[in-house]
Coordinates of C-alpha atoms in Angstrom, one line a residue:
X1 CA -21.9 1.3 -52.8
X2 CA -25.1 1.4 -55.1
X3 CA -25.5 5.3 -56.2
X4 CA -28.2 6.7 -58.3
X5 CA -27.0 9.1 -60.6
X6 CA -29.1 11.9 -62.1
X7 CA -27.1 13.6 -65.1
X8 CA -25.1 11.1 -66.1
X9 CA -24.8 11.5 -69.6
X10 CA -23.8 15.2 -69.0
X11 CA -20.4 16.8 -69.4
X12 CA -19.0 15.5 -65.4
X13 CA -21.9 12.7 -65.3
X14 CA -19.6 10.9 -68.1
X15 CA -16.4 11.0 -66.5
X16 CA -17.8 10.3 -63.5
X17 CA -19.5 6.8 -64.2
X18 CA -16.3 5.1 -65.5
X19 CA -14.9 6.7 -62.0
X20 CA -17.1 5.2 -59.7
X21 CA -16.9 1.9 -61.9
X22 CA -13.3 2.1 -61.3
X23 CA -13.1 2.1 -57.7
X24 CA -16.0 -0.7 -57.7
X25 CA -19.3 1.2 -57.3
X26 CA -22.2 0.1 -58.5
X27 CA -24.1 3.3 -60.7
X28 CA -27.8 3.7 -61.4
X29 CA -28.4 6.4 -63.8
X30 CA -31.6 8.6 -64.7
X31 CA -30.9 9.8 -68.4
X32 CA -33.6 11.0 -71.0
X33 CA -32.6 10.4 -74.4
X34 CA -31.8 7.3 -76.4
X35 CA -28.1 8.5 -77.3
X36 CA -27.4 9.0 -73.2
X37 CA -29.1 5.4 -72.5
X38 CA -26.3 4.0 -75.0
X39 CA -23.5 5.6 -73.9
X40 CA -24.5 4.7 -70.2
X41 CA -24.6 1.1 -70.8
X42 CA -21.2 1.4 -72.7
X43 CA -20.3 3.0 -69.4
X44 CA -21.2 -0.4 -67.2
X45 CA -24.2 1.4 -65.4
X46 CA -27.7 0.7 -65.0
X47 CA -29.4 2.9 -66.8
X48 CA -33.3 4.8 -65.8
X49 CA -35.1 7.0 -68.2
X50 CA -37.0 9.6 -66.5
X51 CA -37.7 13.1 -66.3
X52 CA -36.6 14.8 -62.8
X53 CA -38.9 17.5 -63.2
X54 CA -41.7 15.0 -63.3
X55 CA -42.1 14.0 -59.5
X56 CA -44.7 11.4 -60.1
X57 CA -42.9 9.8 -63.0
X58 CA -39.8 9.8 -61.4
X59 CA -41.0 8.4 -58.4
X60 CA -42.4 5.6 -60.3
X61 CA -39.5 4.7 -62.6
X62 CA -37.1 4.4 -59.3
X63 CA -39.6 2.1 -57.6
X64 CA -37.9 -1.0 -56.4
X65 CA -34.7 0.5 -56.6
X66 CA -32.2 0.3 -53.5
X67 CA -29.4 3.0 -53.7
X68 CA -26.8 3.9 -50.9
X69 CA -26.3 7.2 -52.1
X70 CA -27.6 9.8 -54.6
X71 CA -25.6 12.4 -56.5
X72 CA -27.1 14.6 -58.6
X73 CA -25.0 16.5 -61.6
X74 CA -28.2 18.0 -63.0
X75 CA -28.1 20.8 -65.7
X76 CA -29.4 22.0 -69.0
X77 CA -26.1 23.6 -70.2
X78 CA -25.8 22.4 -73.8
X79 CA -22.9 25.0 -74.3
X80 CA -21.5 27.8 -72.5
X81 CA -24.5 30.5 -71.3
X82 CA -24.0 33.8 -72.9
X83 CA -27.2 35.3 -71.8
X84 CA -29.9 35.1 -68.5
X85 CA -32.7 33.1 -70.6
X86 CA -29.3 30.4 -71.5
X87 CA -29.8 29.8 -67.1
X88 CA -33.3 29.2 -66.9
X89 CA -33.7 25.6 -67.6
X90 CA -30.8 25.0 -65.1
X91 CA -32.1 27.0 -62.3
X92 CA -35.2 25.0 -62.5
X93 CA -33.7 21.6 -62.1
X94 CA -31.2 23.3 -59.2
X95 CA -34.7 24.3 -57.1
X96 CA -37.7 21.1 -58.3
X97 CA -34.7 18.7 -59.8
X98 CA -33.3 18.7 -56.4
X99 CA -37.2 18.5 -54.4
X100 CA -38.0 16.0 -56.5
X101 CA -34.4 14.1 -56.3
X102 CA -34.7 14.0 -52.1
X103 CA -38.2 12.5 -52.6
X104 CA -35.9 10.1 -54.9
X105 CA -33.3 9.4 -51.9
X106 CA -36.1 8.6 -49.7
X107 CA -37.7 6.0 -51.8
X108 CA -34.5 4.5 -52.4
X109 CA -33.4 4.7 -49.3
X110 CA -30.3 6.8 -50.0
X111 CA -28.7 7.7 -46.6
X112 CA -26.1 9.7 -48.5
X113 CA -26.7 13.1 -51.2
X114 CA -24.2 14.8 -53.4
X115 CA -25.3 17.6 -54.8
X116 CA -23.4 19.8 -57.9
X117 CA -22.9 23.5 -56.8
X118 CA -20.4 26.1 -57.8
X119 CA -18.3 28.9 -57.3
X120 CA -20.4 31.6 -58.8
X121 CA -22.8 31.1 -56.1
X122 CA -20.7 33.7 -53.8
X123 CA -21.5 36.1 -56.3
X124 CA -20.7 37.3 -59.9
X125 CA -18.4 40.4 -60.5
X126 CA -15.0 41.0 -59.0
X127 CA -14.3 40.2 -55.9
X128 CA -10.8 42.0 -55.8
X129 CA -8.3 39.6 -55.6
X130 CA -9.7 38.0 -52.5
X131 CA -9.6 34.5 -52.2
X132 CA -13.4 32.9 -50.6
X133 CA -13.5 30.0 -48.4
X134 CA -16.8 27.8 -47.6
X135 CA -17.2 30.5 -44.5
X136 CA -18.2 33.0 -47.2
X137 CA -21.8 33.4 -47.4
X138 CA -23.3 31.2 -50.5
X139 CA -25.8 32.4 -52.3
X140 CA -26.0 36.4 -51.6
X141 CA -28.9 38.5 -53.1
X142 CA -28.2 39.3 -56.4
X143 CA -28.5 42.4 -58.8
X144 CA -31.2 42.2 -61.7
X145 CA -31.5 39.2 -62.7
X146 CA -28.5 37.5 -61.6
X147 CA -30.6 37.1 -58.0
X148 CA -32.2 34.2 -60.3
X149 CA -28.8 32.1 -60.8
X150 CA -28.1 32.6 -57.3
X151 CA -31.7 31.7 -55.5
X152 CA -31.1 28.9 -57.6
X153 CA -27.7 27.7 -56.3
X154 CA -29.0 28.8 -52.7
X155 CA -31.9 26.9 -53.1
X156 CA -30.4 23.5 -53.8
X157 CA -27.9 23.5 -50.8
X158 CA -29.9 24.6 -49.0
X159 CA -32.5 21.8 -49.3
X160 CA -29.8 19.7 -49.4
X161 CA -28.7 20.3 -45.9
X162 CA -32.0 20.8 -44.5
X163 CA -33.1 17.4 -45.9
X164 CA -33.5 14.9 -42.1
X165 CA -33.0 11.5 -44.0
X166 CA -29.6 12.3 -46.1
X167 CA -26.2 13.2 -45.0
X168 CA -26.1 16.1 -47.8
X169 CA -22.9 17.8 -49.2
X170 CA -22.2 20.5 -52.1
X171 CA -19.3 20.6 -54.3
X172 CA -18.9 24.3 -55.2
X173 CA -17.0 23.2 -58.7
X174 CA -14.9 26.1 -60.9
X175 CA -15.5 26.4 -64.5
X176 CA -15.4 23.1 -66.5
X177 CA -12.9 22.1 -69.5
X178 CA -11.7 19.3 -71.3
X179 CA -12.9 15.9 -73.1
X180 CA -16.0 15.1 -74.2
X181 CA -19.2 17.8 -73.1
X182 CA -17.5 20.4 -71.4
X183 CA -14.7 21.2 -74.1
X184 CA -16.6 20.2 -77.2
X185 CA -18.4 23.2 -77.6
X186 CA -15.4 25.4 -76.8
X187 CA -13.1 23.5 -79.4
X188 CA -15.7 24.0 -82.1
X189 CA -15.9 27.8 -81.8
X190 CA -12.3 27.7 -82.5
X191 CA -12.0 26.0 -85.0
X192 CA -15.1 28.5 -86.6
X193 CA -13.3 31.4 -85.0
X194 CA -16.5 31.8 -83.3
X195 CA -14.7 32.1 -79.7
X196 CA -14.1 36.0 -79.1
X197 CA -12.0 37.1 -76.0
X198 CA -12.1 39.9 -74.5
X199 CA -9.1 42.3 -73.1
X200 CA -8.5 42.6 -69.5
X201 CA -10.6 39.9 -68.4
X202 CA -10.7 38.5 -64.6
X203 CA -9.7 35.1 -63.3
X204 CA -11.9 32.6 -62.6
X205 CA -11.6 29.0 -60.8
X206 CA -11.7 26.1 -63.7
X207 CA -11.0 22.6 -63.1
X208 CA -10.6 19.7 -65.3
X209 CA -13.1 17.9 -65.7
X210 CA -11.1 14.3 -64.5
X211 CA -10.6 16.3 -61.9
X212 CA -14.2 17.3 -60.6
X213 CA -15.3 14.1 -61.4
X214 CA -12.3 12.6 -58.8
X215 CA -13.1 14.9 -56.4
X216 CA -16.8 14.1 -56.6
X217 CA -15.8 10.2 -55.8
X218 CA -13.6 11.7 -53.0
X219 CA -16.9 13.8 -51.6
X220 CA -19.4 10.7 -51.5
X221 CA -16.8 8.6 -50.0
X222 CA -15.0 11.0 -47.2
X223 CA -17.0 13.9 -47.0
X224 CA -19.1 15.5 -44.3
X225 CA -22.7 15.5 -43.7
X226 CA -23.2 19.3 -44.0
X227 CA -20.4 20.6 -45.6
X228 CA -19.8 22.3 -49.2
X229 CA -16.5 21.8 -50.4
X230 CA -14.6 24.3 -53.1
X231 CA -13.1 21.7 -56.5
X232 CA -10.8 24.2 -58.4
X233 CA -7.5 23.6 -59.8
X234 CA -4.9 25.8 -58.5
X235 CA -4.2 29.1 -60.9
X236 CA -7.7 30.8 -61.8
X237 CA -7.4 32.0 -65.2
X238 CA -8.9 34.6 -67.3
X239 CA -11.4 32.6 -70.1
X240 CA -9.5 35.0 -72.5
X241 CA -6.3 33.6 -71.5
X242 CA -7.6 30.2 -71.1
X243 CA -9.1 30.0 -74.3
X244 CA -5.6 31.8 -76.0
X245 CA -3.5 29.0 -75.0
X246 CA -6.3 26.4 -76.0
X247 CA -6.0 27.8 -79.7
X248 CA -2.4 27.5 -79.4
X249 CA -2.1 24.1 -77.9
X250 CA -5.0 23.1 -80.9
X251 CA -3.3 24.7 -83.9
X252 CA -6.2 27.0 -84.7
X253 CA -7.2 30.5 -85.2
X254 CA -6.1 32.8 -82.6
X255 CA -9.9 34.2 -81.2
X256 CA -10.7 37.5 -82.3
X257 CA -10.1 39.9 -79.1
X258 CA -13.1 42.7 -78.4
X259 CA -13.7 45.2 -76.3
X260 CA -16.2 44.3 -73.5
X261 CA -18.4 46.9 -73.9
X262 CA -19.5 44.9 -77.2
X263 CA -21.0 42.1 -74.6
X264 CA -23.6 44.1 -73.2
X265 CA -26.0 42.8 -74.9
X266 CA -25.1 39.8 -73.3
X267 CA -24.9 40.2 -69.5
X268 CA -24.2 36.3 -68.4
X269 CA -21.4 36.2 -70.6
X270 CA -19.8 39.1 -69.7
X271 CA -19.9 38.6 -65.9
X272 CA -18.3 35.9 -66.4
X273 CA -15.5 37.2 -68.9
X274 CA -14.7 40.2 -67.0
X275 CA -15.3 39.6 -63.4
X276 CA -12.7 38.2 -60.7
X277 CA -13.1 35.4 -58.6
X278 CA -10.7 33.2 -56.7
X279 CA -11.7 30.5 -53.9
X280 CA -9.1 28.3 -51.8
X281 CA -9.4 24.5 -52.1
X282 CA -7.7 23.7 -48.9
X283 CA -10.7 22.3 -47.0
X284 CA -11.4 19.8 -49.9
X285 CA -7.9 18.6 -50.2
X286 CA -7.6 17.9 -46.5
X287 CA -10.7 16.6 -46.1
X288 CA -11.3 14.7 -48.9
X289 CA -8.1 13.7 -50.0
X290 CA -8.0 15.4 -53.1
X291 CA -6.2 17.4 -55.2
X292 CA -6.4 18.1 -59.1
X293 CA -4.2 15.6 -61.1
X294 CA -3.9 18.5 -63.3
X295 CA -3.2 21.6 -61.4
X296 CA -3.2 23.9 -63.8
X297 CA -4.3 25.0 -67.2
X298 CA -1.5 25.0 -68.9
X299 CA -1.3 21.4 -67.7
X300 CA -5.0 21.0 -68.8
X301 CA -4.8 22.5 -72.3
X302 CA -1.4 20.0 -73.1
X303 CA -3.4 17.4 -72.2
X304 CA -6.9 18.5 -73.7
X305 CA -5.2 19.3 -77.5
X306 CA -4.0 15.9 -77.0
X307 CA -7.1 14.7 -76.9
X308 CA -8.7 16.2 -79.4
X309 CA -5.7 15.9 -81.9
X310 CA -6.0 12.4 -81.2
X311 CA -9.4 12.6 -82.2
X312 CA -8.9 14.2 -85.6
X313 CA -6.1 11.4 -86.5

């Protein structure tokens, strides 16, 4: 298949490309800056700069273009949020990226669209050691400001499945880690001992980011039209712990532990540190044929300190 990309120079967007090139796919890829046009032609794809939040632009630059399928790994998540403001970037490409990305699919003539959800869309805070399927409902109404993450998710699946001209599925994806984007940032504030934990922390689903990019693969080429699938690995973790073992497995600092009334001032962050979440992947590795190639952290950190060890050699 031919598949139009949007975020491909992003933390999954990376891993994702040399997927798809793998299994013989043909990627087309909307980036922005010069450093993501590079590393997308290292990549074997067919690179497109354009701005998604610029409908007529965007419209324009695809022109000509014929695409099977469109999946779209769109965020603005530089590192990990710590506060609302850190989410509002993102939430606008989850509700006009996505509008202006169907217009995309329909110019193209896309029949097929993968869109990038995930888990904290059922909600953030503790959900008491119950484990949430796709039946759940997606996309609650929120407290304060945290309705504005949510409308957000809602928002793009829900346009998603609405959409008449594409079969549309969501991947509801855990917490990303590893290589490249989605561990650099976390690996850096350990090294700085910049990283603080907190005590007591709730688990949350993270998955590897091979592994959300394989499961991604497995979406646009067995899932169904409608349907949201859960891509976790299988032991949620607390980021405390996570991020414990991932000094260990690195050699550095062990993170300063702090009470989590300290966070406060930092609301995002501290959902996310001391809530509880858990969701069950069994519909995605039925369906789709997947399961994580690394099933759990402990797995994930090995193999991440690996990486980055190698790096440093």
């Amino acid at each position: 298949m031919k598949i139009l990309l949007a975020g491909g120079s992003g933390a999954i967007g990376q891993p994702l490309v040399r997927q798809l090139r793998a299994v013989g796919h043909q990627v087309v890829a909307i980036h922005r800056s010069t450093a993501g046009r590079e590393a997308l032609l290292a990549a074997g794809s067919t690179p497109i700069r354009a701005d998604v939040l610029d409908r007529a632009a965007l419209l324009a630059a695809v022109d000509g273009y014929r695409c099977d399928a469109v999946i779209s790994q769109l965020t603005a998540m530089k590192k990990a949020p710590a506060r609302h403001q850190d989410m509002t970037a993102t939430n606008r490409l989850r509700i006009e990226g996505t509008a202006n990305l169907l217009e995309v699919a329909a110019r193209v003539r896309a029949g097929k669209f993968v869109t990038q959800s995930m888990v904290f869309g059922y909600g953030y805070g503790d959900f008491g050691g119950r484990m949430l399927t796709e039946a759940d409902p997606f996309g609650p109404p929120g407290h304060g400001r945290f309705e504005e993450h949510l409308a957000a998710m809602r928002s793009a699946e829900q346009q998603v499945f609405a959409a008449s001209h594409v079969e549309g599925i969501a991947l509801r994806y855990g917490l990303f880690y590893g290589p490249g984007p989605a561990g650099d940032t976390l690996v850096d504030g350990l090294r700085r001992r910049r990283l603080p934990v907190v005590s007591g922390g709730g688990v949350q689903p993270w998955v590897y980011i091979d592994d959300a990019a394989a499961a991604t693969v497995a979406a646009l080429e067995r899932g169904t039209a409608g349907s949201a699938y859960n891509v976790a690995d299988d032991q949620p973790v607390s980021f405390s712990d996570l991020i414990t073992a991932m000094a260990a497995a690195l050699g550095t600092p062990k993170p300063r532990t702090v009470p989590s009334w300290l966070l406060t001032p930092v609301p995002y962050a501290k959902a996310v540190m001391t809530g509880g979440l858990r969701v069950a992947t069994a519909r995605a590795k039925h369906e789709l044929g997947w399961a994580p190639r690394v099933p759990t952290y402990r797995d994930g950190v090995a193999e991440l300190a690996q990486h980055y060890h190698r790096e440093v050699a």
